[in-house]
Coordinates of C-alpha atoms in Angstrom, one line a residue:
X1 CA 113.9 90.6 93.5
X2 CA 114.2 94.2 94.4
X3 CA 112.8 97.0 92.2
X4 CA 113.6 100.7 92.5
X5 CA 112.1 103.8 90.9
X6 CA 114.1 107.1 90.9
X7 CA 113.7 110.5 89.2
X8 CA 117.3 111.6 89.2
X9 CA 116.6 115.2 88.1
X10 CA 117.8 116.3 84.7
X11 CA 120.4 113.6 84.2
X12 CA 122.0 114.0 87.7
X13 CA 123.7 117.1 86.3
X14 CA 125.6 119.6 88.5
X15 CA 127.9 117.2 89.9
X16 CA 125.3 114.8 91.3
X17 CA 126.0 111.7 89.4
X18 CA 128.3 110.2 92.1
X19 CA 125.6 110.8 94.7
X20 CA 122.8 109.3 92.6
X21 CA 124.9 106.2 91.8
X22 CA 125.7 105.9 95.5
X23 CA 122.1 105.8 96.4
X24 CA 121.3 103.1 93.8
X25 CA 124.4 101.1 94.9
X26 CA 123.3 101.2 98.6
X27 CA 119.8 99.9 97.6
X28 CA 121.3 97.1 95.5
X29 CA 118.2 96.8 93.2
X30 CA 117.8 94.2 90.5
X31 CA 115.8 96.6 88.3
X32 CA 115.7 100.4 88.4
X33 CA 113.2 102.6 86.6
X34 CA 115.0 105.8 86.1
X35 CA 113.5 109.1 84.9
X36 CA 115.0 112.4 83.5
X37 CA 118.0 110.9 81.6
X38 CA 118.9 114.2 80.1
X39 CA 122.4 114.3 78.6
X40 CA 122.8 110.5 78.5
X41 CA 124.4 110.1 82.0
X42 CA 126.7 107.0 82.0
X43 CA 124.5 105.0 84.4
X44 CA 125.2 101.7 82.9
X45 CA 128.9 102.0 83.2
X46 CA 128.7 103.4 86.7
X47 CA 126.2 100.8 88.1
X48 CA 127.3 97.7 86.2
X49 CA 123.7 97.3 84.9
X50 CA 122.3 97.2 81.4
X51 CA 120.4 100.3 80.4
X52 CA 117.4 100.3 78.1
X53 CA 116.2 104.0 77.2
X54 CA 113.0 105.2 75.7
X55 CA 113.4 108.5 73.9
X56 CA 110.9 111.4 74.7
X57 CA 108.6 113.2 72.4
X58 CA 109.2 116.6 73.9
X59 CA 110.6 116.0 77.4
X60 CA 113.4 113.8 78.8
X61 CA 114.2 110.1 78.3
X62 CA 113.3 107.4 80.7
X63 CA 114.9 104.0 81.1
X64 CA 115.3 100.8 83.0
X65 CA 118.5 99.5 84.5
X66 CA 118.7 95.7 84.6
X67 CA 121.2 93.7 86.6
X68 CA 123.3 91.3 84.7
X69 CA 122.0 88.2 86.3
X70 CA 118.4 88.8 84.9
X71 CA 117.7 87.5 81.4
X72 CA 116.0 90.1 79.2
X73 CA 113.5 88.4 76.8
X74 CA 112.3 91.5 75.0
X75 CA 112.4 95.3 75.3
X76 CA 110.8 98.2 73.7
X77 CA 108.8 101.5 74.2
X78 CA 105.1 101.8 75.1
X79 CA 103.2 103.3 72.1
X80 CA 102.5 106.9 72.8
X81 CA 102.7 109.7 72.4
X82 CA 104.3 110.3 75.8
X83 CA 105.9 113.7 76.7
X84 CA 108.7 111.9 78.5
X85 CA 108.5 108.4 76.9
X86 CA 107.8 105.0 78.5
X87 CA 110.3 102.1 78.4
X88 CA 109.6 98.4 79.1
X89 CA 111.5 95.2 79.4
X90 CA 110.2 91.6 79.7
X91 CA 112.3 89.5 82.1
X92 CA 112.6 85.8 82.5
X93 CA 111.5 85.2 86.0
X94 CA 110.2 82.5 88.3
X95 CA 106.5 82.4 87.9
X96 CA 106.6 83.4 84.2
X97 CA 107.7 86.4 82.2
X98 CA 107.5 89.7 84.0
X99 CA 107.1 93.1 82.3
X100 CA 108.6 96.1 84.0
X101 CA 107.7 99.6 82.8
X102 CA 109.4 102.9 83.5
X103 CA 107.2 106.0 83.0
X104 CA 107.2 109.8 83.7
X105 CA 103.9 111.4 83.2
X106 CA 103.3 115.0 82.0
X107 CA 104.2 117.5 84.6
X108 CA 101.7 120.3 83.9
X109 CA 98.2 119.4 82.9
X110 CA 96.0 116.7 84.4
X111 CA 94.2 115.8 81.4
X112 CA 97.4 115.0 79.5
X113 CA 98.5 112.8 82.4
X114 CA 95.2 111.0 82.3
X115 CA 95.7 110.4 78.6
X116 CA 99.1 108.9 79.2
X117 CA 97.9 106.8 82.1
X118 CA 95.2 105.3 79.8
X119 CA 98.0 104.4 77.3
X120 CA 100.0 102.6 80.0
X121 CA 96.9 100.8 81.3
X122 CA 96.0 99.5 77.9
X123 CA 99.5 98.3 77.4
X124 CA 99.6 96.6 80.8
X125 CA 96.3 94.9 80.2
X126 CA 97.7 92.9 77.4
X127 CA 100.3 91.3 79.7
X128 CA 99.6 89.1 82.7
X129 CA 102.5 90.0 85.0
X130 CA 103.4 93.6 85.1
X131 CA 105.2 96.2 87.3
X132 CA 104.6 99.8 86.3
X133 CA 107.0 102.3 88.1
X134 CA 108.0 105.9 87.9
X135 CA 107.2 109.5 88.5
X136 CA 103.6 109.8 87.8
X137 CA 103.4 113.5 88.6
X138 CA 100.0 112.6 90.1
X139 CA 98.1 112.6 93.4
X140 CA 96.5 109.5 94.6
X141 CA 92.8 109.4 95.6
X142 CA 93.4 107.9 99.1
X143 CA 95.4 110.7 100.7
X144 CA 93.9 113.9 102.1
X145 CA 95.8 117.0 100.9
X146 CA 96.0 120.3 102.8
X147 CA 98.1 122.1 100.2
X148 CA 98.2 121.2 96.5
X149 CA 100.3 122.8 93.7
X150 CA 98.4 124.5 90.9
X151 CA 99.6 121.9 88.4
X152 CA 98.2 119.2 90.6
X153 CA 94.7 120.7 90.6
X154 CA 91.9 120.0 88.2
X155 CA 90.5 122.6 85.8
X156 CA 94.0 124.1 85.0
X157 CA 94.7 124.8 88.7
X158 CA 91.3 126.2 89.7
X159 CA 89.8 123.0 91.1
X160 CA 90.5 120.5 93.9
X161 CA 93.3 117.8 93.8
X162 CA 93.6 116.0 90.5
X163 CA 93.6 112.3 91.3
X164 CA 92.1 111.1 88.0
X165 CA 95.2 109.3 86.6
X166 CA 95.9 107.3 89.7
X167 CA 92.2 106.5 90.2
X168 CA 91.9 105.3 86.7
X169 CA 94.9 103.0 87.0
X170 CA 93.4 101.5 90.2
X171 CA 90.1 101.0 88.3
X172 CA 92.0 99.1 85.7
X173 CA 93.4 96.7 88.2
X174 CA 96.8 98.0 88.9
X175 CA 97.6 97.7 92.6
X176 CA 99.5 100.4 94.5
X177 CA 102.3 98.3 96.1
X178 CA 103.0 100.9 98.9
X179 CA 99.3 100.9 100.0
X180 CA 99.4 97.1 100.4
X181 CA 102.8 96.5 102.0
X182 CA 104.5 99.8 102.4
X183 CA 106.1 101.1 105.7
X184 CA 107.1 104.6 106.8
X185 CA 106.1 107.9 105.3
X186 CA 104.9 107.6 101.7
X187 CA 105.6 111.1 100.3
X188 CA 108.4 111.2 97.7
X189 CA 108.9 115.0 97.3
X190 CA 110.5 117.4 98.1
X191 CA 114.1 116.6 99.1
X192 CA 116.6 119.2 100.1
X193 CA 116.8 120.0 96.3
X194 CA 113.0 120.4 95.9
X195 CA 112.7 124.2 96.6
X196 CA 109.6 126.0 95.7
X197 CA 108.6 123.6 93.0
X198 CA 107.0 121.0 95.4
X199 CA 104.9 120.8 98.4
X200 CA 105.1 117.5 100.4
X201 CA 103.4 115.0 98.1
X202 CA 103.4 111.4 96.9
X203 CA 104.3 111.5 93.1
X204 CA 106.4 108.4 92.6
X205 CA 104.8 104.9 92.6
X206 CA 105.3 101.3 92.1
X207 CA 102.1 99.6 90.6
X208 CA 101.6 95.9 89.9
X209 CA 99.0 93.9 88.0
X210 CA 96.9 91.5 90.2
X211 CA 98.9 88.4 89.0
X212 CA 102.0 89.7 90.7
X213 CA 100.8 92.3 93.3
X214 CA 100.3 89.7 96.0
X215 CA 104.0 88.6 95.7
X216 CA 105.3 91.9 97.0
X217 CA 106.5 91.7 100.5
X218 CA 107.8 95.2 101.2
X219 CA 107.9 98.7 100.0
X220 CA 109.4 102.0 101.3
X221 CA 110.6 105.4 100.3
X222 CA 114.3 105.9 100.7
X223 CA 114.8 109.1 102.7
X224 CA 118.1 108.6 104.5
X225 CA 121.7 109.3 103.6
X226 CA 122.5 110.6 100.2
X227 CA 118.9 110.3 99.0
X228 CA 118.1 113.4 100.9
X229 CA 120.1 115.6 98.5
X230 CA 121.0 113.5 95.4
X231 CA 117.8 114.5 93.5
X232 CA 114.5 116.4 94.1
X233 CA 112.7 113.1 94.4
X234 CA 113.2 110.3 96.9
X235 CA 113.5 106.8 95.4
X236 CA 111.0 104.1 96.1
X237 CA 112.2 100.5 96.8
X238 CA 110.1 97.3 96.7
X239 CA 110.8 93.6 97.2
X240 CA 109.1 91.0 95.0
X241 CA 109.2 87.4 96.2
X242 CA 109.2 84.5 93.8
X243 CA 106.0 82.5 93.8
X244 CA 106.4 78.8 94.5
X245 CA 104.8 76.2 92.2
X246 CA 101.6 76.3 94.3
X247 CA 101.4 80.1 93.6
X248 CA 102.3 81.2 97.1
X249 CA 105.0 83.8 97.6
X250 CA 108.4 82.5 98.7
X251 CA 111.3 84.7 99.8

């Protein structure tokens, strides 16, 4: 199974829908966590996948695209409040049900991101096999940062890099898949559309609960081709192998 997370920037407006759909098609994912679904872009029709959307409180919708061959057992929204919302689906997979969550954390204040991350961690803790994907708008605690945007600093922009949300998720047992099996550069912003909003950072992640984290075999940021300009974020793609009956990963 392949999983992709992609912030498509304000509903892929401005004539970018074709480019975004081409990036998704080239990756051929089974599940896509998609953020910034402003204006209800017709992603389901264009990709042939089923779309489950979580409405925002004050921001933009988030959603999950699921390929037709996967059986959806349940779906819903993570209890909030969340500025952008958080969507989840439970899939019928080898090894047991798999809950996949799409999220987009608050863009401006670190203490709000930390609150939202705690809600996600609590939701994930009630399920054994979980993959949490999205634009976390958060810096990780394992990278050294030379330049940090004001909104990614602690104390309303006056402190050092704010890594609290990602550090807390790690303490709660969620594994950063790129750190374990990732290859290539890890930064996900900016693309050619990033402009002055971003400095080179890693904001988009795929996290997994311990029960499923060991079954990931690959993870990379897609930077080539249309991904360089289809959005202001690069997508992240990971491969999840099916465990065999003995619990070992199988391709």
